[in-house]
GROMACS .gro file of C-alpha atoms in nm:
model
  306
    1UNK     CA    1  -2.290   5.049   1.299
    2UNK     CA    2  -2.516   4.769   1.462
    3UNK     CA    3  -2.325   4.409   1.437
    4UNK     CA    4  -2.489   4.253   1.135
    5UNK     CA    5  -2.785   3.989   1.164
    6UNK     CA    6  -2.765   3.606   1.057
    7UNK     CA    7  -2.887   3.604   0.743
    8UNK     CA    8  -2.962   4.029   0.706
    9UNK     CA    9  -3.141   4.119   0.373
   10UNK     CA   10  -3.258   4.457   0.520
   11UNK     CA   11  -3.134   4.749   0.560
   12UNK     CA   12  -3.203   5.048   0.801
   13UNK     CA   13  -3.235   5.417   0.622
   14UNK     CA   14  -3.255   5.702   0.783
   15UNK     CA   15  -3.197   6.090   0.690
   16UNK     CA   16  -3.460   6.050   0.389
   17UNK     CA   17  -3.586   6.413   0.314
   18UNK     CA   18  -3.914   6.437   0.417
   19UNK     CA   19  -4.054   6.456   0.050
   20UNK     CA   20  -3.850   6.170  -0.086
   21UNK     CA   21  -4.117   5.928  -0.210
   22UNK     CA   22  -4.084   5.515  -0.251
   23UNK     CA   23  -4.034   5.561  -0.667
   24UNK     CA   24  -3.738   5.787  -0.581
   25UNK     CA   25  -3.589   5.527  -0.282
   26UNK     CA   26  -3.609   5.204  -0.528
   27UNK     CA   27  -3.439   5.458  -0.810
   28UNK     CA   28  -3.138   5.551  -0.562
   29UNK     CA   29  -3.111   5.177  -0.390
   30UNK     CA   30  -3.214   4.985  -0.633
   31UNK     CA   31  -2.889   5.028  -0.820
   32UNK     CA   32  -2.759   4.796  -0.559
   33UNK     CA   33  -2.954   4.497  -0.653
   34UNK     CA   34  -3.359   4.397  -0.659
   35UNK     CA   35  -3.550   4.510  -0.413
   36UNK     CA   36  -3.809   4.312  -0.243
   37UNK     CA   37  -4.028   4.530  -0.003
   38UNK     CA   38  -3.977   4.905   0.134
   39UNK     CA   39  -4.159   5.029   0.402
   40UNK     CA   40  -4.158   5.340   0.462
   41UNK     CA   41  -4.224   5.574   0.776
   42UNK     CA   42  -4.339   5.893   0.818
   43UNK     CA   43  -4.052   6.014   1.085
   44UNK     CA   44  -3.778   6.008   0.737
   45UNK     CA   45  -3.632   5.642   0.752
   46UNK     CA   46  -3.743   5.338   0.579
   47UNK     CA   47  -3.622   4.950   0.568
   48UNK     CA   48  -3.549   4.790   0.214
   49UNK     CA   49  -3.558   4.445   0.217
   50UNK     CA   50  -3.328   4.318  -0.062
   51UNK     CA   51  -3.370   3.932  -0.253
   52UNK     CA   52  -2.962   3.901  -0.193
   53UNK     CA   53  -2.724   3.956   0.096
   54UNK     CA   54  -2.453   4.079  -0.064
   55UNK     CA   55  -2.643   4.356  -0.169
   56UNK     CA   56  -2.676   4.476   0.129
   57UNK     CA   57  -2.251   4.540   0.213
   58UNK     CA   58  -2.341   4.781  -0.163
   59UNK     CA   59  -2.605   4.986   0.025
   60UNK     CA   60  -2.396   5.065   0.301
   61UNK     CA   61  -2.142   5.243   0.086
   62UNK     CA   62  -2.461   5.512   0.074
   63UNK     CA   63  -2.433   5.574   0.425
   64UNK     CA   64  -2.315   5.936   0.446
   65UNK     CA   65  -2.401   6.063   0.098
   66UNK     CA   66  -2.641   6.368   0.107
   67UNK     CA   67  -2.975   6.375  -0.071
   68UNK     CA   68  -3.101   6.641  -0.225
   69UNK     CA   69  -3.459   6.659  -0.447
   70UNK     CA   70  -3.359   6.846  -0.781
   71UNK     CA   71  -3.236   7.209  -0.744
   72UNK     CA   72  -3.429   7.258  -0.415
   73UNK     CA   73  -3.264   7.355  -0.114
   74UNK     CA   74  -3.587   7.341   0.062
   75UNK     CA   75  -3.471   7.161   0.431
   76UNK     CA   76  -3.771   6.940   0.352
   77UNK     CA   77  -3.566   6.823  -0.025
   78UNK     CA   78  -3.255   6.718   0.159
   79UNK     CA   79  -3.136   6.493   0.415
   80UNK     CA   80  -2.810   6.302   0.508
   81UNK     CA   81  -2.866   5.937   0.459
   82UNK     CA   82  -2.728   5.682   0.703
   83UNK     CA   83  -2.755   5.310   0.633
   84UNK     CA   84  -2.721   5.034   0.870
   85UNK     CA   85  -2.859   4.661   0.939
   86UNK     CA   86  -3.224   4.621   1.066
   87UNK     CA   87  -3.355   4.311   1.197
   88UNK     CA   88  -3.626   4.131   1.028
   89UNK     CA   89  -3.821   3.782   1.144
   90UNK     CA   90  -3.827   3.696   0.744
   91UNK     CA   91  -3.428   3.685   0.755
   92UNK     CA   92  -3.380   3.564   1.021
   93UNK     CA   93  -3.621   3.275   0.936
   94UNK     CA   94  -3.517   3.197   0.573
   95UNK     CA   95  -3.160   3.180   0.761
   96UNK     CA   96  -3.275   2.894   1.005
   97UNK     CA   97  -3.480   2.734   0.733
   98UNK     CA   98  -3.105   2.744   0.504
   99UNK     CA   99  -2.892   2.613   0.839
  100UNK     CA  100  -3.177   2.296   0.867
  101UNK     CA  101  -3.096   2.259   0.501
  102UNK     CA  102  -2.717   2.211   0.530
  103UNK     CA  103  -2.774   2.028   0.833
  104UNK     CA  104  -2.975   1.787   0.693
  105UNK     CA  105  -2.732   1.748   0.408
  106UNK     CA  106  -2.458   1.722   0.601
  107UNK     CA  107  -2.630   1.435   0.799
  108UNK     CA  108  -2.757   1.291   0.448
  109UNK     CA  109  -2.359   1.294   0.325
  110UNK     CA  110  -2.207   1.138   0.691
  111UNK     CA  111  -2.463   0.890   0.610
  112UNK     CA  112  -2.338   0.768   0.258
  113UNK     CA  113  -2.025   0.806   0.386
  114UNK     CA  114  -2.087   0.544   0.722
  115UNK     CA  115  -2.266   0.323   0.438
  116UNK     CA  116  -2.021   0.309   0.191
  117UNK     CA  117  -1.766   0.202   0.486
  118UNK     CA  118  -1.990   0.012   0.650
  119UNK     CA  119  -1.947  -0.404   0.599
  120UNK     CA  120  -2.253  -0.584   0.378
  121UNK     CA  121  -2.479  -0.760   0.602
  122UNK     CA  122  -2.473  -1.097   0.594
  123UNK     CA  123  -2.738  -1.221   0.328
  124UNK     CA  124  -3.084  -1.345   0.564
  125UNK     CA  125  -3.122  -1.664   0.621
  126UNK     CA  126  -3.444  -1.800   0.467
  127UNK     CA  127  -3.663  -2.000   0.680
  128UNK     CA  128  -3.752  -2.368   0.625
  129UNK     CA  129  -4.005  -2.537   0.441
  130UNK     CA  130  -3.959  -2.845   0.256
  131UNK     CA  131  -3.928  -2.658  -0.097
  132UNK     CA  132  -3.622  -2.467   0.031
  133UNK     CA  133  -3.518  -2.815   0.221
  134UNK     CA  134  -3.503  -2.949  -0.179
  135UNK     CA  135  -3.314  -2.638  -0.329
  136UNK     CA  136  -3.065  -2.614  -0.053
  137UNK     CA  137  -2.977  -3.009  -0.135
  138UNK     CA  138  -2.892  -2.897  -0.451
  139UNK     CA  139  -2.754  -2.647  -0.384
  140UNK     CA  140  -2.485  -2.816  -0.113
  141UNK     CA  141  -2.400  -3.034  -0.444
  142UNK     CA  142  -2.274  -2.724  -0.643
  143UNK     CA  143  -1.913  -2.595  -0.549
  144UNK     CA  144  -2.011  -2.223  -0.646
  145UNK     CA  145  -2.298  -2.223  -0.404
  146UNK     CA  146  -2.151  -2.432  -0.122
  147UNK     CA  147  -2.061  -2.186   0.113
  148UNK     CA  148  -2.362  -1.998   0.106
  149UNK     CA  149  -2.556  -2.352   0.116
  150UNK     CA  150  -2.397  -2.503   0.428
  151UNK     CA  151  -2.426  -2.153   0.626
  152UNK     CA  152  -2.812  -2.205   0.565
  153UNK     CA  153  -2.761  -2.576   0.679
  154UNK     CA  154  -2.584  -2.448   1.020
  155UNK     CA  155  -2.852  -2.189   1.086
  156UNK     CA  156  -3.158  -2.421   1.021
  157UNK     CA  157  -2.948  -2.714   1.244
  158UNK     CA  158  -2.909  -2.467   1.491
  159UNK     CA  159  -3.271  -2.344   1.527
  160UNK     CA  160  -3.388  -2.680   1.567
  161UNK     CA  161  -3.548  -2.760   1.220
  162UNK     CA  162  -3.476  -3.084   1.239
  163UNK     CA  163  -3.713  -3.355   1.322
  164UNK     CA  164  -3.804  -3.734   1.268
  165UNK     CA  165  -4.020  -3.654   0.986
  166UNK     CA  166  -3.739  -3.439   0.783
  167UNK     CA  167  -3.440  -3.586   0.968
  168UNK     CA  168  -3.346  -3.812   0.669
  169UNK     CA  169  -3.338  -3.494   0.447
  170UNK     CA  170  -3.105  -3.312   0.670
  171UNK     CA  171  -2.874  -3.615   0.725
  172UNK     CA  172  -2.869  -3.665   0.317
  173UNK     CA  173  -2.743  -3.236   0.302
  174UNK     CA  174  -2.504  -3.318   0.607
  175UNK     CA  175  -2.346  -3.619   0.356
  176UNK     CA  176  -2.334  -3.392   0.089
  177UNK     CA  177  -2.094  -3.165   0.315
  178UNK     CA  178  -1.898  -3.431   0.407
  179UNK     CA  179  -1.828  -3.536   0.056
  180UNK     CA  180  -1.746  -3.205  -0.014
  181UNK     CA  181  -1.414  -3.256   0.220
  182UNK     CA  182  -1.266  -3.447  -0.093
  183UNK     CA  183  -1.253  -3.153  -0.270
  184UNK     CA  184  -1.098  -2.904  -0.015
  185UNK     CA  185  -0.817  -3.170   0.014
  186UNK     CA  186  -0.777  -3.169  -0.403
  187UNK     CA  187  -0.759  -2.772  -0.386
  188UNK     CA  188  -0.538  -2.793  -0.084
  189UNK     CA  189  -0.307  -3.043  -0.280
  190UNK     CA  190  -0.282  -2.821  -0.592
  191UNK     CA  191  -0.196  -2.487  -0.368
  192UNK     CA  192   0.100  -2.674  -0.209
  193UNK     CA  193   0.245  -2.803  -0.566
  194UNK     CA  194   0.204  -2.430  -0.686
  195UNK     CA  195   0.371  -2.326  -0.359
  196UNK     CA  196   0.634  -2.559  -0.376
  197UNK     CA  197   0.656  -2.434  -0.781
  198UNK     CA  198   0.721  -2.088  -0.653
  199UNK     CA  199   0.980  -2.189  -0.336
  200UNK     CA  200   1.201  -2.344  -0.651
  201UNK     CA  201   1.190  -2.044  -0.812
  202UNK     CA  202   1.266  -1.826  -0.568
  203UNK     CA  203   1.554  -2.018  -0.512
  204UNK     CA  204   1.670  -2.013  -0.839
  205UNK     CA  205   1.625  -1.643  -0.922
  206UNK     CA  206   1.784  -1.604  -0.590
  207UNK     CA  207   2.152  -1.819  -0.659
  208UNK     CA  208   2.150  -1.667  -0.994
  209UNK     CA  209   2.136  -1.315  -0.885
  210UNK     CA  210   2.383  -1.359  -0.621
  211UNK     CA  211   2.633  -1.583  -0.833
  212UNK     CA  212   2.659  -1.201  -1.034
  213UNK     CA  213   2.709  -1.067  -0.742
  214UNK     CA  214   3.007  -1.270  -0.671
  215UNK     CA  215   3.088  -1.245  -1.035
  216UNK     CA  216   3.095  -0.882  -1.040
  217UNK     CA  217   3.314  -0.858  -0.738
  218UNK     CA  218   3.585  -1.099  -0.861
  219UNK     CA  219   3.597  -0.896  -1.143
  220UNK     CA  220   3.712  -0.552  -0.917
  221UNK     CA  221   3.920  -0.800  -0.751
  222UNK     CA  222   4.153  -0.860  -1.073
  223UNK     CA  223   4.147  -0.550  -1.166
  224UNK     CA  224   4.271  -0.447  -0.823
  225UNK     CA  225   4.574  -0.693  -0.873
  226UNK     CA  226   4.922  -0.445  -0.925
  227UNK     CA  227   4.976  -0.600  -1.305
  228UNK     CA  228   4.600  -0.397  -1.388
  229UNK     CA  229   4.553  -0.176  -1.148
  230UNK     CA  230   4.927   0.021  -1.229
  231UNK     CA  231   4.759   0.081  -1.572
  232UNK     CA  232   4.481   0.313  -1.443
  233UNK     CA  233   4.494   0.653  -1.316
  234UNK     CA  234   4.430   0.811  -0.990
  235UNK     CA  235   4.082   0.880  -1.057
  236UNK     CA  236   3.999   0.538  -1.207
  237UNK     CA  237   4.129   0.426  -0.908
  238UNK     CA  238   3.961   0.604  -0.666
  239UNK     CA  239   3.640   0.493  -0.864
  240UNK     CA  240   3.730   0.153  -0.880
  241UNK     CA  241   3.784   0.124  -0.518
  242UNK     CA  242   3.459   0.288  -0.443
  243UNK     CA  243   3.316   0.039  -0.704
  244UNK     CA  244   3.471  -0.252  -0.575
  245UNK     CA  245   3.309  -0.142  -0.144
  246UNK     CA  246   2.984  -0.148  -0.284
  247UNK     CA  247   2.939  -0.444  -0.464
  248UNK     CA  248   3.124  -0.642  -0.181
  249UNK     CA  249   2.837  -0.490   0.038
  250UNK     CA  250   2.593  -0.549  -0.237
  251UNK     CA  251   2.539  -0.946  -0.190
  252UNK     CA  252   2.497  -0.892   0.197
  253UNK     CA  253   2.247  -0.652   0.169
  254UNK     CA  254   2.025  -0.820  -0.109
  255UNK     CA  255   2.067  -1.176   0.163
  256UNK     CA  256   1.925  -1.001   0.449
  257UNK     CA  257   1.645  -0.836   0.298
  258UNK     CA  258   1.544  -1.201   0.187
  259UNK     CA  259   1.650  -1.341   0.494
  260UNK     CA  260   1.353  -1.155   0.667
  261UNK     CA  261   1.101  -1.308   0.432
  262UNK     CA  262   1.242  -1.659   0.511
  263UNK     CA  263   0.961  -1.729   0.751
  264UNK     CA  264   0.718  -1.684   0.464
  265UNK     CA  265   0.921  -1.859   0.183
  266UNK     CA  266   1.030  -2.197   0.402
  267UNK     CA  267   1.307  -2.339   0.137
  268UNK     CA  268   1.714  -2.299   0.165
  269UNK     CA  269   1.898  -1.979   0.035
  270UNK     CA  270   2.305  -1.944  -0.030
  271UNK     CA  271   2.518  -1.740   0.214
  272UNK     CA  272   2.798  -1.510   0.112
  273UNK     CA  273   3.094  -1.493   0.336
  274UNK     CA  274   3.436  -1.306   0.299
  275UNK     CA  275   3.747  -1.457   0.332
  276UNK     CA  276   3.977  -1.161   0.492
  277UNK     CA  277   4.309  -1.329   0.316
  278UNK     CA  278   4.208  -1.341  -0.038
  279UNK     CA  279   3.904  -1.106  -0.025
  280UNK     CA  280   3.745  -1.416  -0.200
  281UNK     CA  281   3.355  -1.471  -0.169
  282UNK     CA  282   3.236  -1.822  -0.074
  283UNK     CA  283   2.850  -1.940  -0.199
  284UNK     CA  284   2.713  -2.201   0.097
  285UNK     CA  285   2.288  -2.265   0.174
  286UNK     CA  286   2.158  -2.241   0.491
  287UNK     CA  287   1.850  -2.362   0.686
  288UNK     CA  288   1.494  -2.194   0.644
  289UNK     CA  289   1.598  -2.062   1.023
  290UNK     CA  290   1.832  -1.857   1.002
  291UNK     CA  291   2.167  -1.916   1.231
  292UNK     CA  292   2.514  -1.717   1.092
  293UNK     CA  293   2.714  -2.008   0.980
  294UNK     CA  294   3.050  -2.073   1.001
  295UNK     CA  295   3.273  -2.229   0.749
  296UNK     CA  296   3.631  -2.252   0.553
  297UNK     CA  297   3.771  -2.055   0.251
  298UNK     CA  298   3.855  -2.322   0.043
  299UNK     CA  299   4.202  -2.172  -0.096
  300UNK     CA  300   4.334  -2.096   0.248
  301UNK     CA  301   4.097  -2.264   0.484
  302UNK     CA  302   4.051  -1.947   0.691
  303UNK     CA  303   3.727  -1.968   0.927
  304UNK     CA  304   3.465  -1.748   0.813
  305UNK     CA  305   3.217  -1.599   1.057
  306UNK     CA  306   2.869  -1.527   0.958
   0.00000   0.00000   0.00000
């Protein structure tokens, strides 16, 4: 069997008996799906074009078959049929004309894709005349359309618009600017106070959460004591003690995943150290940069190490 065509509609058949006619072809193949064209030779082949290429893997299954014309055993009324791909130009070329088509969309979708990526271009700058010289002074006056406005002033300062006879209408926009600095420093003011708001909370939420911490622990601390702890059994115990680990390591974990944020967050934060005698936690701030401090367990004034 030949090695099938790009695009093959048509089909090669050969061992027709030499009184099969065209009615008779289209009534054996055309069980396989709609036919388009037959031609037919007088040496017992013909090519059938079909309108779908998956018709053509069905005709090949009647590759093989014998034919025979009614009762007649007439050599003339019987033939072997063998079916195989033919080559046509109008395959082929409705198979180009399809791979331009998906080429084309593919190019059309890479396209919408690179454009829906792509940045907006910067709005263009209109040119001057002394209509937009009046809306643009206007325009510099409102706070919504400032920053477009005084990128229009820069470009037209910067082509070299400006000359005696409008100078005094550019040097009126350039005040305009300037006054607008009053107004960056009032926003700038009102950032830092809600800034500052949120450093104070931070540090609250942050004491109060750790102050349970330390809570929680003195509480597996008492119960640890031998006047509590002989009253539970073993595996209270063993759960208690596992209990009791990880909230020690609790406060010291929750600290230095804030302590890497400190940079951000500039305001003081509370320290938990250990005191190896009493297994007592102490609660002291440190500096927005972070150095391990050092200090004394107030019931048995034992250094603690950061």
């Amino acid at each position: 069997m030949r090695e099938r065509p790009p695009g093959c509609k048509t089909v090669f058949v050969g061992g027709l008996p030499e009184n099969a006619t065209e009615a008779l072809i289209v009534e054996v193949f055309g069980q396989c799906g709609d036919i388009i064209a037959i031609r037919k030779s007088k040496k017992n082949f013909c090519h059938i074009r079909f309108a779908e290429e998956f018709t053509v893997d069905r005709a090949l299954f009647l590759s093989g078959y014998r034919m025979r014309l009614g009762s007649s055993t007439d050599k003339k009324d019987t033939g072997r049929l063998h079916v195989d791909f033919a080559q046509a130009r109008d395959d082929l070329y409705e198979w180009e004309c399809r791979q331009r088509m998906y080429a084309r969309e593919e190019r059309h979708r890479r396209r919408m894709e690179e454009d829906r990526f792509r940045p907006p271009s910067p709005p263009l700058i209109v040119h001057y005349s002394d209509h937009e010289c009046s809306q643009l002074g206007d325009k510099i006056k409102d706070e919504a359309a400032f920053a477009d406005a005084v990128r229009v002033l820069l470009t037209w300062v910067e082509r070299g618009e400006v000359n005696r006879r409008n100078a005094n209408n550019f040097y009126s926009m350039i005040q305009s600017s300037n006054s607008h600095i009053r107004q960056l420093m009032s926003q700038k003011a009102a950032h830092e106070k809600e800034m500052e708001e949120a450093k104070d909370k931070f540090k609250s939420a942050l004491s109060g959460i750790l102050a349970q911490f330390e809570q929680i622990v003195s509480v597996f601390h008492a119960a640890s004591k031998q006047k509590a702890w002989d009253h539970f059994s073993k595996a209270q115990r063993k759960n208690l003690d596992v209990w009791r680990k990880q909230a020690e390591v609790g406060p010291l974990l929750f600290l230095q995943l804030f302590t890497h944020s400190i940079h951000l967050v500039k305001c003081s934060i509370v320290y938990i150290l250990l005191c190896h005698v009493c297994q007592h936690y102490v609660s002291i701030p440190i500096s927005p940069i972070f150095q391990p401090p050092t200090t004394f367990c107030e019931i048995h004034g034992v250094v603690l190490a950061g």
